[in-house]
Short mmCIF file of C-alpha atoms in Angstrom, two decimals:
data_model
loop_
_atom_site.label_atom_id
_atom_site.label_comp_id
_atom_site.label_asym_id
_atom_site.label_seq_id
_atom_site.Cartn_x
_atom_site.Cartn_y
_atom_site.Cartn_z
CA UNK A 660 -0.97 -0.82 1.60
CA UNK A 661 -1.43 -1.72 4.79
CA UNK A 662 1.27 -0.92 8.11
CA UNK A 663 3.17 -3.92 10.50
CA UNK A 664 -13.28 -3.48 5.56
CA UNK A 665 -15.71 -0.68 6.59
CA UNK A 666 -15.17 2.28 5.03
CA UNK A 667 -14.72 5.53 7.60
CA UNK A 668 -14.17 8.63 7.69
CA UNK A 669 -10.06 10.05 7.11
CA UNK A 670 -8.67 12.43 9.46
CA UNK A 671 -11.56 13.93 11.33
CA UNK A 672 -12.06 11.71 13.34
CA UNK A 673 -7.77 11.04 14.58
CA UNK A 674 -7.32 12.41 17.91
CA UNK A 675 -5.14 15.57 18.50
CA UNK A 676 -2.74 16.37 20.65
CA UNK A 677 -5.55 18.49 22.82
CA UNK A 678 -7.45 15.68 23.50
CA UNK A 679 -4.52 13.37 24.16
CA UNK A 680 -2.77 15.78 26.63
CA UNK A 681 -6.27 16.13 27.85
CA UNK A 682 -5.50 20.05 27.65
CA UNK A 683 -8.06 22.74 26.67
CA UNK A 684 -6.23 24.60 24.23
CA UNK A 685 -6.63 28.09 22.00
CA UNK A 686 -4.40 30.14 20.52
CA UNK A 687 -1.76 32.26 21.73
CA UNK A 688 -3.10 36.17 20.25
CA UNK A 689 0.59 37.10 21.03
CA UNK A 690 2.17 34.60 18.56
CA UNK A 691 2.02 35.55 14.91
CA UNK A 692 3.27 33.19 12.25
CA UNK A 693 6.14 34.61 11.80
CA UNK A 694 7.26 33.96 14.89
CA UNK A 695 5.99 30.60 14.69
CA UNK A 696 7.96 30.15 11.53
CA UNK A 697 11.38 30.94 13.35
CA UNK A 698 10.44 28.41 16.27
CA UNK A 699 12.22 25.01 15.95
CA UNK A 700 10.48 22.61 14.00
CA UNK A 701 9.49 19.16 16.47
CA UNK A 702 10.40 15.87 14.10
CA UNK A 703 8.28 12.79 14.16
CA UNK A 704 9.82 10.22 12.25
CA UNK A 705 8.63 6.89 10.91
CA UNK A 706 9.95 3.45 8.92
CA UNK A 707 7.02 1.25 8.05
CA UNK A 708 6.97 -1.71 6.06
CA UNK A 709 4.31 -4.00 4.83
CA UNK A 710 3.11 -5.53 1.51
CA UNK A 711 -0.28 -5.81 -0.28
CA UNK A 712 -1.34 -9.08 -2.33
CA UNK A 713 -2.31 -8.86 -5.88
CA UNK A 714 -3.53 -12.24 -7.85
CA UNK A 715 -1.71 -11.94 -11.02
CA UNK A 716 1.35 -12.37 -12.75
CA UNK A 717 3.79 -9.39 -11.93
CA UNK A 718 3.33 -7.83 -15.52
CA UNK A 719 -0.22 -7.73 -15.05
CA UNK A 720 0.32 -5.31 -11.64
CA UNK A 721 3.02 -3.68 -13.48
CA UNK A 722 0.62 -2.54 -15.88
CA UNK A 723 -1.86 -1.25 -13.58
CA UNK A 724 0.62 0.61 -11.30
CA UNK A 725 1.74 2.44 -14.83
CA UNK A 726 -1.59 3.80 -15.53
CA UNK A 727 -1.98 5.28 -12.15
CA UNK A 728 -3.77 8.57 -13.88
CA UNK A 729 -6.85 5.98 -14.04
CA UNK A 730 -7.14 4.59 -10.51
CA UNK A 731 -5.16 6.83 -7.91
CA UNK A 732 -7.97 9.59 -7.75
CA UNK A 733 -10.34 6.59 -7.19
CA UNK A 734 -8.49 4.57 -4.33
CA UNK A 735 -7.33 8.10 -2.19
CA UNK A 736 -10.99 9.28 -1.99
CA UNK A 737 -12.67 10.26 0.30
CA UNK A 738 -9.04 12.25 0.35
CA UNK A 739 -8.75 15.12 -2.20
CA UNK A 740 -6.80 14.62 -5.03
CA UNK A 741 -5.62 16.95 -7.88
CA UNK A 742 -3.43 16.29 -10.70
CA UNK A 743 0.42 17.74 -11.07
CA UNK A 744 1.87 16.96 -14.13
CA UNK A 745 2.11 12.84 -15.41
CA UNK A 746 3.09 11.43 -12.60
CA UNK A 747 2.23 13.98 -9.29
CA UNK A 748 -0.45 14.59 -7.07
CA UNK A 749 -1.64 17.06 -4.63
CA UNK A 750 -3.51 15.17 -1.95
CA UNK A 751 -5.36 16.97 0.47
CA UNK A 752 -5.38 15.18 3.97
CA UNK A 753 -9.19 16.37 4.95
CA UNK A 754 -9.64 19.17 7.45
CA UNK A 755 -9.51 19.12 10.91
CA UNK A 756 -9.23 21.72 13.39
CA UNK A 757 -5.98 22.66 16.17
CA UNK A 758 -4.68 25.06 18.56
CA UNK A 759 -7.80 26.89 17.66
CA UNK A 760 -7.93 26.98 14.00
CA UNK A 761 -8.82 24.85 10.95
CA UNK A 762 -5.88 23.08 8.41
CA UNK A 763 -6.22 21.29 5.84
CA UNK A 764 -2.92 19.44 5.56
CA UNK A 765 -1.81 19.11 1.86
CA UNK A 766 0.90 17.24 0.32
CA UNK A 767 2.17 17.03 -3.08
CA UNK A 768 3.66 13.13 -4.13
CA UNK A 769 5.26 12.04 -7.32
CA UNK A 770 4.89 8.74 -8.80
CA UNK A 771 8.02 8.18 -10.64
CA UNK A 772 7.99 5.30 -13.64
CA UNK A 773 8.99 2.19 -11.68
CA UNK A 774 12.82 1.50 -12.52
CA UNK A 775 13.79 -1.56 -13.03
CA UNK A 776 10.46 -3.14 -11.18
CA UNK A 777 10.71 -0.78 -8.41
CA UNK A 778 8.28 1.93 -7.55
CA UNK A 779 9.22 5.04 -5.87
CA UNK A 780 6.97 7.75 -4.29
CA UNK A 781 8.22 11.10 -3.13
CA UNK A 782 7.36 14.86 -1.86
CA UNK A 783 7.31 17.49 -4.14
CA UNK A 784 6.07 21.34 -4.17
CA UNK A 785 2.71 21.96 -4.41
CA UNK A 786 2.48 25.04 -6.62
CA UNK A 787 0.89 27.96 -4.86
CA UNK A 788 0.42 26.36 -1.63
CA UNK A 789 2.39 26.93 1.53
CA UNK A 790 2.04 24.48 4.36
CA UNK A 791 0.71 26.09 7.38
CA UNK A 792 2.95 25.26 10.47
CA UNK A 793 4.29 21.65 8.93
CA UNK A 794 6.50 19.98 6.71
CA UNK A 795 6.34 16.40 5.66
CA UNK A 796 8.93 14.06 4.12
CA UNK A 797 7.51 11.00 2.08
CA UNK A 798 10.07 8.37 0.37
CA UNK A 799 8.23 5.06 -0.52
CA UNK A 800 9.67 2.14 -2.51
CA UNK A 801 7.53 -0.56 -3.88
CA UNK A 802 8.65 -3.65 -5.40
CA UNK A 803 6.85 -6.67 -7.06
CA UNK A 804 7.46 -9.99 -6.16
CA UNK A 805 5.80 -13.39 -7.56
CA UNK A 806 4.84 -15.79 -5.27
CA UNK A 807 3.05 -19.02 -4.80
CA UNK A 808 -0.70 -19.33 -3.77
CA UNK A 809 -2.52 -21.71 -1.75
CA UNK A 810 -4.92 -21.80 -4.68
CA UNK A 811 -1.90 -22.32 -7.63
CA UNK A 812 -3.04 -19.10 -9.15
CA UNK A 813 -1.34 -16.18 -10.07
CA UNK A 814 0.21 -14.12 -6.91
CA UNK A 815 2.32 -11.16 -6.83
CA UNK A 816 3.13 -9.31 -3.52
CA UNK A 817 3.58 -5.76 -3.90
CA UNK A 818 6.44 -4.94 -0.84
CA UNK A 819 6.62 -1.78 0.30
CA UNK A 820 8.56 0.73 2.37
CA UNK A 821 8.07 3.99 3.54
CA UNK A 822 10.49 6.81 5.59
CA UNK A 823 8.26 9.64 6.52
CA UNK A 824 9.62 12.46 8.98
CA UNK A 825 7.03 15.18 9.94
CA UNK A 826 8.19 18.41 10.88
CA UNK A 827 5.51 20.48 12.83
CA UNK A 828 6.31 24.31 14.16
CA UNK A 829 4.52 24.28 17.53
CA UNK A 830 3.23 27.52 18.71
CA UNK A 831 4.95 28.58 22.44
CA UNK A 832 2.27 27.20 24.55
CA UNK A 833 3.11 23.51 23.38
CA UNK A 834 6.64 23.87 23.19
CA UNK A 835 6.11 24.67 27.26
CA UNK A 836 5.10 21.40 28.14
CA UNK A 837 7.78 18.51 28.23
CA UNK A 838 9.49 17.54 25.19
CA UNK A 839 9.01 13.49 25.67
CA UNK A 840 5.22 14.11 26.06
CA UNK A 841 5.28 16.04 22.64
CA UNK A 842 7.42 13.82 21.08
CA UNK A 843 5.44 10.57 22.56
CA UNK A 844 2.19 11.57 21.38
CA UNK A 845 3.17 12.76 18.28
CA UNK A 846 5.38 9.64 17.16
CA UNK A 847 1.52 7.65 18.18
CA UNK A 848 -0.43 9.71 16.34
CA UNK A 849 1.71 9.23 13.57
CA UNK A 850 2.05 5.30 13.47
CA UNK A 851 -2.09 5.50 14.03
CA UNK A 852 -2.47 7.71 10.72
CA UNK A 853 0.06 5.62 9.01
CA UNK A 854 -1.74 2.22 9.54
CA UNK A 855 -5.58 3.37 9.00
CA UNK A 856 -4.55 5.14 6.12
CA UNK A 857 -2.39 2.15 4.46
CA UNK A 858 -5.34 -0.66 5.35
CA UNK A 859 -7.70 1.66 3.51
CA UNK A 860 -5.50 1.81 0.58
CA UNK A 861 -4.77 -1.55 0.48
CA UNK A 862 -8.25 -2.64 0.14
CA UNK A 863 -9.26 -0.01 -2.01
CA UNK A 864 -6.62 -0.82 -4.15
CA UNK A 865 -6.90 -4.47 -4.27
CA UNK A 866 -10.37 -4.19 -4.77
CA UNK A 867 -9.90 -2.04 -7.69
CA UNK A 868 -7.80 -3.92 -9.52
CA UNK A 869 -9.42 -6.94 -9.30
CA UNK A 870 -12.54 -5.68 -10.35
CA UNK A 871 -11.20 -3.55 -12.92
CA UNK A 872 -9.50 -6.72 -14.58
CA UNK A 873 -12.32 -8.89 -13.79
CA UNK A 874 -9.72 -11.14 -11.25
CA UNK A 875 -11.65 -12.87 -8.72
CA UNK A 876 -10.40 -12.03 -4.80
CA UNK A 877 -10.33 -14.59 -2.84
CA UNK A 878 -12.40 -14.32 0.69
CA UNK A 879 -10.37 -14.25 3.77
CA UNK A 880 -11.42 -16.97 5.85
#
């Protein structure tokens, strides 16, 4: 699903805003979380849009996006994944360390049944789990659309669009500096985790399929 292949690492290796400010940051001993809590929250917000080819008839995709139990846990490694309920999943980011401490950002999505053709992909609660400093927003909608190939074989485009908004509670020392530097880096960082993360799912995914229903892939030329 890949934003307007070698394999690498997720998140560790995504700059932060340290290292883009070019600051030398630790934590502020005077600022507890509570505190932190009642600080406004900084929004980064992002529309993305993009669509991932499948070569097959739109029932055959259909089918495979139903039985996501069998191939999400593959296609989101090496991201964490644990089941909630039918049709939700806990997906843990990968750890990486700010403002002096270690996260490991956590999100909970559910896969509703597609309606009508259309797939949608949303935030829920992740029981037992409070998100440390951040809040995210995900609303996806994925739609299947036959097509012609170059080939005359079987094509189906899987279009999809994503709103995400971000919230993150900064702690006092970053809300100090100015607000378009904050809110430049961090709408960046954002499109740049976006658009690795959806090319790695859209070739994991299309290479999963394929193989998994013996369909060749054709070789990009």
């Amino acid at each position: 699903m890949q934003a307007h292949s070698a394999e690498h690492q997720a998140f560790e290796t995504f700059e932060t805003f340290e290292s883009v400010m070019g600051l030398d940051m630790v934590t502020d001993p005077a600022e507890q979380p509570v505190e932190l809590a009642a600080a406004a929250a900084t929004h980064f917000r992002g529309q993305y849009a993009n669509c991932m080819a499948m070569y097959a008839d739109a029932q055959t995709v259909a089918d495979y996006l139903d039985i996501h139990s069998e191939w999400f846990h593959r296609c989101a490694h090496p991201m964490k994944t644990d089941a909630l309920g039918d049709n939700g999943y806990a997906l843990t980011i990968g750890r990486f360390g700010s403002f002096g401490y270690e996260v490991e950002p956590k999100i909970g999505l559910h896969l509703l049944p597609q309606d009508e053709g259309v797939y949608r992909i949303e935030t829920i609660p992740v029981p037992d789990y409070e998100a440390p400093g951040y809040h995210v927003d995900f609303r996806a909608a994925l739609q299947l659309v036959e097509a012609a190939s170059e080939t005359g074989a079987p094509l189906t485009q899987v279009e999809w669009e994503l709103d995400l908004d971000v919230a993150i509670y900064f702690p006092r020392f970053i809300r100090a500096l100015p607000k378009s530097l904050i809110q430049g880096t961090g709408d960046r960082l954002l499109n740049q985790i976006v658009r690795q993360v959806s090319r790695r799912l859209t070739h994991k995914v299309q290479m999963d399929f394929h193989q998994t229903r013996d369909i060749p892939f054709p070789k990009a030329s």
